[in-house]
Coordinates of C-alpha atoms and ligand atoms in Angstrom, one line a residue:
M201 CA 23.2 -80.9 89.3
S202 CA 22.1 -77.3 89.1
K203 CA 23.1 -74.8 91.7
V204 CA 22.0 -71.4 92.9
L205 CA 24.1 -69.2 95.2
V206 CA 22.4 -66.9 97.7
I207 CA 24.5 -64.0 99.0
G208 CA 23.6 -63.3 102.6
E209 CA 23.5 -59.9 104.1
S210 CA 23.7 -59.1 107.8
R211 CA 23.4 -56.0 109.9
D212 CA 24.6 -55.7 113.5
G213 CA 25.3 -59.5 113.6
T214 CA 21.9 -60.5 112.4
L215 CA 20.9 -61.8 109.0
R216 CA 18.4 -59.5 107.1
N217 CA 15.1 -61.1 106.4
V218 CA 15.5 -60.6 102.7
T219 CA 18.4 -63.1 102.8
F220 CA 15.9 -65.8 103.8
E221 CA 13.5 -64.6 101.1
A222 CA 16.4 -64.9 98.6
I223 CA 16.7 -68.6 99.6
A224 CA 13.0 -69.1 98.9
A225 CA 13.6 -67.3 95.5
A226 CA 16.5 -69.6 94.8
K227 CA 14.3 -72.6 95.3
K228 CA 11.8 -71.2 92.9
I229 CA 14.6 -70.8 90.3
K230 CA 15.9 -74.3 90.7
S231 CA 13.5 -76.4 92.8
D232 CA 15.7 -79.5 92.5
G233 CA 19.0 -77.7 92.6
E234 CA 21.5 -77.1 95.4
I235 CA 21.1 -73.9 97.3
V236 CA 24.5 -72.6 98.5
G237 CA 24.6 -69.6 100.9
V238 CA 27.5 -67.3 100.8
L239 CA 28.5 -65.2 103.8
C240 CA 31.3 -62.6 104.1
G241 CA 32.4 -61.0 107.3
D242 CA 35.3 -60.7 109.7
D243 CA 34.4 -63.4 112.1
N244 CA 31.6 -65.4 113.8
L245 CA 30.0 -66.5 110.5
E246 CA 29.2 -70.1 111.7
E247 CA 26.1 -69.1 113.6
L248 CA 24.7 -67.1 110.7
A249 CA 25.5 -69.9 108.3
Q250 CA 23.5 -72.3 110.5
E251 CA 20.5 -69.9 110.2
L252 CA 20.8 -70.0 106.4
I253 CA 20.6 -73.8 106.6
Y254 CA 17.5 -73.7 108.8
Y255 CA 15.9 -71.5 106.2
G256 CA 16.6 -73.9 103.3
A257 CA 20.3 -73.5 102.2
N258 CA 21.8 -77.0 101.5
R259 CA 25.4 -75.7 102.1
V260 CA 27.1 -72.5 103.1
V261 CA 30.4 -71.1 102.1
T262 CA 31.9 -68.5 104.4
V263 CA 34.7 -66.0 103.6
A264 CA 36.1 -64.5 106.8
D265 CA 38.7 -61.7 106.7
E266 CA 39.2 -58.7 108.9
K267 CA 38.9 -56.6 105.7
L268 CA 35.4 -57.8 105.3
G269 CA 34.2 -56.5 108.7
H270 CA 32.3 -53.7 106.9
Y271 CA 30.8 -53.8 103.5
T272 CA 32.9 -52.3 100.7
S273 CA 32.1 -53.2 97.0
D274 CA 35.8 -53.8 96.5
G275 CA 36.2 -56.3 99.3
Y276 CA 32.9 -58.1 99.0
G277 CA 33.3 -58.0 95.2
Q278 CA 36.6 -60.0 95.4
A279 CA 35.3 -62.4 98.0
V280 CA 32.0 -63.2 96.2
K281 CA 33.6 -63.4 92.8
A282 CA 36.1 -65.9 94.1
V283 CA 33.2 -68.1 95.5
I284 CA 31.3 -67.8 92.2
E285 CA 34.4 -68.9 90.2
D286 CA 34.8 -71.9 92.5
E287 CA 31.2 -73.0 92.7
A288 CA 30.2 -72.3 89.0
P289 CA 26.5 -71.8 89.9
D290 CA 23.6 -71.4 87.4
A291 CA 22.2 -68.3 89.2
I292 CA 23.0 -65.9 92.0
V293 CA 20.3 -64.3 94.2
M294 CA 20.6 -61.4 96.6
G295 CA 18.3 -58.9 98.2
H296 CA 17.5 -55.7 96.2
T297 CA 19.0 -53.6 99.1
A298 CA 21.5 -50.8 99.0
I299 CA 24.3 -53.4 99.2
G300 CA 22.6 -55.8 96.7
K301 CA 22.2 -52.9 94.2
D302 CA 25.8 -52.0 94.6
L303 CA 27.4 -55.5 94.6
T304 CA 25.6 -57.5 92.0
P305 CA 26.0 -55.2 88.9
K306 CA 29.7 -54.8 89.8
I307 CA 30.4 -58.6 89.8
A308 CA 27.9 -59.3 86.9
S309 CA 29.8 -56.8 84.7
K310 CA 33.2 -58.3 85.7
L311 CA 31.9 -61.8 84.8
N312 CA 30.1 -60.4 81.7
T313 CA 26.8 -61.9 82.7
G314 CA 23.2 -60.7 83.0
L315 CA 21.3 -59.2 85.9
I316 CA 17.6 -59.1 86.5
S317 CA 17.0 -56.6 89.3
D318 CA 14.2 -55.7 91.7
V319 CA 12.2 -58.9 91.1
T320 CA 8.9 -59.2 93.0
E321 CA 7.7 -62.6 91.7
I322 CA 9.1 -65.8 90.2
N323 CA 6.8 -68.2 88.4
E324 CA 7.0 -71.2 86.2
E325 CA 5.4 -70.7 82.8
D326 CA 5.5 -73.2 80.0
G327 CA 8.6 -74.9 81.5
E328 CA 10.5 -71.6 81.8
T329 CA 11.3 -69.6 85.0
V330 CA 9.7 -66.2 84.6
F331 CA 11.0 -63.2 86.6
I332 CA 8.5 -60.4 87.2
R333 CA 9.7 -56.9 88.0
P334 CA 7.9 -53.5 88.3
I335 CA 8.8 -50.8 85.7
Y336 CA 7.8 -47.2 85.2
S337 CA 7.6 -46.6 88.9
G338 CA 5.3 -49.6 89.5
K339 CA 2.8 -48.6 86.7
A340 CA 3.6 -51.8 84.7
F341 CA 5.3 -55.1 85.2
E342 CA 7.7 -56.8 82.8
K343 CA 8.4 -60.5 82.6
K344 CA 11.9 -61.7 81.9
V345 CA 13.3 -65.2 81.2
I346 CA 16.9 -66.3 81.1
K347 CA 17.7 -68.0 77.9
E348 CA 21.3 -69.1 78.7
G349 CA 24.2 -68.5 81.0
L350 CA 24.8 -67.3 84.5
V351 CA 22.4 -64.7 85.8
F352 CA 22.2 -62.5 88.8
V353 CA 18.8 -61.8 90.4
T354 CA 18.0 -59.2 93.1
I355 CA 14.7 -59.6 94.8
R356 CA 12.7 -56.8 96.3
P357 CA 12.3 -57.2 100.1
N358 CA 8.9 -58.4 101.4
N359 CA 7.6 -59.9 98.2
I360 CA 8.7 -63.5 98.0
P361 CA 7.9 -65.1 101.4
A362 CA 10.8 -66.9 103.2
L363 CA 10.4 -70.6 103.9
E364 CA 9.5 -71.8 107.4
R365 CA 12.6 -71.9 109.7
D366 CA 13.2 -75.6 110.4
E367 CA 15.9 -76.6 112.9
S368 CA 15.9 -80.2 111.7
L369 CA 17.6 -79.2 108.5
S370 CA 21.3 -79.7 108.2
G371 CA 24.1 -78.9 105.8
E372 CA 27.8 -78.3 105.6
V373 CA 29.5 -75.0 106.3
E374 CA 32.8 -74.6 104.5
S375 CA 35.2 -71.7 105.0
K376 CA 37.0 -70.4 102.0
D377 CA 40.2 -68.4 102.0
V378 CA 40.3 -65.5 99.7
E379 CA 43.1 -63.0 99.6
I380 CA 41.5 -59.6 99.8
K381 CA 43.9 -57.1 98.3
D382 CA 44.2 -53.4 97.2
L383 CA 41.0 -52.1 98.9
R384 CA 40.5 -48.6 97.6
T385 CA 38.1 -47.8 100.5
I386 CA 38.7 -48.7 104.1
I387 CA 35.7 -48.2 106.5
K388 CA 37.1 -47.3 109.9
E389 CA 33.9 -47.1 111.8
V390 CA 30.1 -47.0 111.1
I391 CA 28.2 -44.6 113.2
R392 CA 24.5 -45.4 112.9
K393 CA 21.8 -42.9 113.6
K394 CA 19.9 -43.8 116.7
S395 CA 17.6 -46.6 115.6
E396 CA 14.0 -45.5 115.3
G397 CA 12.6 -48.9 115.7
V398 CA 11.5 -51.2 112.9
D399 CA 13.6 -51.2 109.6
L400 CA 11.5 -49.3 107.1
S401 CA 12.4 -51.4 104.0
E402 CA 11.5 -54.7 105.7
A403 CA 8.5 -53.5 107.9
S404 CA 5.2 -55.3 107.4
I405 CA 3.3 -52.1 108.5
V406 CA 4.4 -48.6 107.5
I407 CA 2.8 -45.4 108.9
A408 CA 3.8 -42.6 106.6
G409 CA 3.4 -38.8 107.1
G410 CA 3.3 -36.1 104.5
R411 CA 3.7 -32.3 104.5
A412 CA 0.3 -32.0 106.3
V413 CA 1.9 -33.4 109.5
K414 CA 3.2 -29.8 109.8
S415 CA 6.0 -30.4 112.4
K416 CA 8.5 -32.7 114.0
E417 CA 6.1 -33.0 116.9
G418 CA 3.5 -34.1 114.5
F419 CA 5.7 -37.0 113.6
D420 CA 5.7 -38.0 117.3
S421 CA 2.1 -39.1 117.0
L422 CA 2.9 -41.2 114.0
Y423 CA 5.7 -42.9 116.1
E424 CA 3.1 -43.5 118.8
L425 CA 0.8 -45.3 116.4
A426 CA 3.8 -47.1 114.9
D427 CA 5.0 -48.3 118.3
L428 CA 1.5 -49.7 119.1
L429 CA 1.3 -51.6 115.8
G430 CA 5.0 -52.7 115.6
A431 CA 5.3 -50.6 112.5
A432 CA 8.0 -48.4 110.9
V433 CA 7.5 -44.7 110.2
G434 CA 8.0 -43.3 106.7
A435 CA 7.5 -40.0 105.0
S436 CA 6.9 -38.2 101.7
R437 CA 9.6 -36.0 100.3
G438 CA 7.3 -33.1 101.2
A439 CA 7.6 -33.9 104.9
C440 CA 11.4 -34.4 104.6
D441 CA 12.0 -31.2 102.6
A442 CA 10.0 -29.3 105.2
G443 CA 12.4 -30.6 107.9
Y444 CA 9.8 -32.5 109.8
C445 CA 11.7 -35.8 109.7
D446 CA 15.0 -37.2 108.4
Y447 CA 15.5 -38.0 104.7
S448 CA 16.2 -41.7 105.7
L449 CA 12.4 -41.9 106.1
Q450 CA 11.7 -40.8 102.6
I451 CA 9.6 -43.2 100.5
G452 CA 9.5 -42.9 96.7
Q453 CA 11.4 -42.6 93.5
T454 CA 14.3 -41.0 95.2
G455 CA 13.7 -42.6 98.5
K456 CA 13.1 -46.1 99.8
V457 CA 10.9 -48.7 98.1
V458 CA 8.6 -50.4 100.6
T459 CA 6.1 -53.2 100.1
P460 CA 4.5 -53.8 103.5
D461 CA 1.3 -55.7 104.2
L462 CA -0.3 -52.4 105.4
Y463 CA 0.6 -48.8 104.4
I464 CA -1.2 -46.0 106.2
A465 CA -0.6 -42.5 104.6
F466 CA -1.5 -39.4 106.7
G467 CA -1.7 -36.2 104.7
I468 CA 0.2 -37.4 101.6
S469 CA -1.1 -36.2 98.3
G470 CA 0.0 -39.2 96.3
A471 CA 2.4 -37.7 93.8
I472 CA 3.7 -40.1 91.2
Q473 CA 7.2 -40.0 92.7
H474 CA 5.8 -41.0 96.1
L475 CA 3.7 -43.8 94.6
A476 CA 6.8 -45.2 93.0
G477 CA 8.0 -46.3 96.4
M478 CA 4.8 -47.7 98.0
S479 CA 2.2 -48.6 95.3
N480 CA 2.9 -52.3 95.6
S481 CA 2.0 -52.3 99.3
K482 CA -0.6 -55.0 99.9
V483 CA -3.3 -52.9 101.6
I484 CA -3.1 -49.1 101.4
V485 CA -5.1 -46.8 103.7
A486 CA -5.1 -43.1 103.1
V487 CA -6.2 -40.2 105.3
N488 CA -6.5 -36.9 103.5
K489 CA -8.8 -34.0 103.8
D490 CA -9.0 -33.5 100.0
P491 CA -11.4 -36.1 98.5
E492 CA -9.7 -35.5 95.1
A493 CA -6.2 -36.3 96.4
N494 CA -4.4 -38.7 94.0
I495 CA -3.6 -41.1 96.9
F496 CA -7.2 -42.2 96.9
N497 CA -6.8 -43.6 93.4
I498 CA -4.6 -46.4 94.7
A499 CA -5.9 -46.6 98.3
D500 CA -7.9 -49.7 99.3
Y501 CA -9.5 -47.8 102.1
G502 CA -9.7 -44.0 102.3
I503 CA -10.7 -41.6 105.1
V504 CA -11.6 -38.1 103.9
G505 CA -10.9 -36.1 107.0
D506 CA -8.4 -34.1 109.0
M507 CA -5.5 -36.2 110.1
F508 CA -5.3 -34.3 113.4
E509 CA -8.7 -35.6 114.2
V510 CA -8.4 -39.1 112.7
L511 CA -4.9 -40.0 114.1
P512 CA -5.8 -39.5 117.8
L513 CA -9.0 -41.6 117.4
L514 CA -7.0 -44.3 115.7
I515 CA -4.4 -44.4 118.4
E516 CA -7.2 -44.5 121.0
E517 CA -8.8 -47.5 119.3
V518 CA -5.6 -49.4 118.7
K519 CA -4.8 -49.0 122.4
K520 CA -8.0 -50.9 123.3
I521 CA -6.9 -54.0 121.3
Ligands
FAD74 P1 1.7 -32.2 99.4 O1 1.8 -32.4 98.0 O2 1.8 -30.8 99.9 O3 0.4 -32.9 99.9 C1 -0.1 -32.7 101.2 C2 -1.4 -33.4 101.3 O4 -1.9 -33.4 102.6 C3 -2.5 -32.8 100.4 O5 -3.1 -33.8 99.6 C4 -3.5 -32.2 101.3 O6 -4.8 -32.4 100.8 C5 -3.3 -33.1 102.5 N1 -3.6 -32.4 103.8 C6 -3.3 -31.2 104.2 N2 -3.7 -31.0 105.5 C7 -4.3 -32.1 105.9 C8 -4.9 -32.6 107.1 N3 -4.9 -31.7 108.2 N4 -5.3 -33.8 107.2 C9 -5.3 -34.7 106.1 N5 -4.8 -34.3 104.9 C10 -4.3 -33.1 104.8 N6 8.2 -37.3 96.7 C11 8.2 -38.4 97.5 O7 7.3 -38.5 98.4 N7 9.2 -39.3 97.4 C12 10.1 -39.2 96.4 O8 11.0 -40.1 96.4 C13 10.1 -38.1 95.6 N8 11.0 -38.0 94.6 C14 10.9 -37.0 93.7 C15 11.8 -36.9 92.6 C16 11.7 -35.9 91.7 C17 12.7 -35.8 90.6 C18 10.7 -34.9 91.9 C19 10.6 -33.8 90.9 C20 9.9 -34.9 93.0 C21 9.9 -36.0 93.9 N9 9.1 -36.1 95.0 C22 9.1 -37.2 95.8 C23 8.2 -34.9 95.3 C24 6.7 -35.2 94.9 O9 6.5 -34.7 93.6 C25 5.8 -34.4 95.8 O10 6.1 -33.0 95.8 C26 5.8 -34.9 97.3 O11 5.6 -36.3 97.3 C27 4.6 -34.2 98.0 O12 4.6 -34.5 99.4 P2 3.3 -34.5 100.2 O13 2.3 -35.4 99.5 O14 3.6 -34.8 101.6 O15 2.9 -33.0 100.2

């Protein structure tokens, strides 16, 4: 029987949504195969394992060790590699997140196997599983097939919808002992920046501001709209470089890649490096006072106008809903 492993990722004790999307992706790779979730951590993995089962995993293997309390590529690399060697899967799926981008190539190279990264679509074509991924900053897509052997796949968040959560599903949870040794990095503590609401890379609505926002205070209005819509706030590098917001908000080639259902850009020119991070958003709305701004070339809806006039009107209207 074929088998696909899904490596789970959690933050602050909660599984990231992309893990559930990875289960759906695993089902697309081997619809009749066994989906085995893999969870690493220091403790309390049973509850998370159960969630994986509700989202479609047939079985979950947990590796608990105090050295796995925080992610390190050394520690997680050893744990996941041991599970892979034990389970001998046909494929391994994980989110194309900071951790997924770090962990999967490391293990794939150790196992001398292939890796298809940043996949946005998986289809069946002529009896083959075809993986589609954007290239050249989203200007083109390439299709890849796996001819033979084990393969790692990372999937871009927000592209392959997770399956419905179903509490009637059941499956085994097994714990596996792995000796984690010789860690070169030990994380003592993680101090997170104060959370600014919805996680940008997984948000279904993103409100982004550019250099035209002009100040930190200008970003407050973007946050106001974001709060009303349950959205995350993002930014262009122009806005980050000007010191109006933190670099953690930067979207683009050297920032985060987002694919929300709705992306609203205020005062962003639409430089190619910015488009690289958001052009796959489902619906793009742009507000810019320059009718020739490049962002209008990819926008589904455009408002040519001053964002300082448009934004308050939009907030006012949304408040009425
Ligand atoms: P600007 O280019 O200054 O555009 C501001 C826009 O606001 C203009 O279109 C203007 O018409 C409009 N405007 C002005 N006032 C108003 C108003 N009152 N109302 C409405 N509209 C108004 N950029 C990224 O964003 N992300 C990246 O990851 C990234 N990586 C890069 C990597 C490299 C190697 C390089 C070289 C560049 C990178 N850049 C990146 C920078 C990128 O090239 C642009 O410089 C940047 O995106 C510009 O930001 P902006 O659109 O906010 O600013």
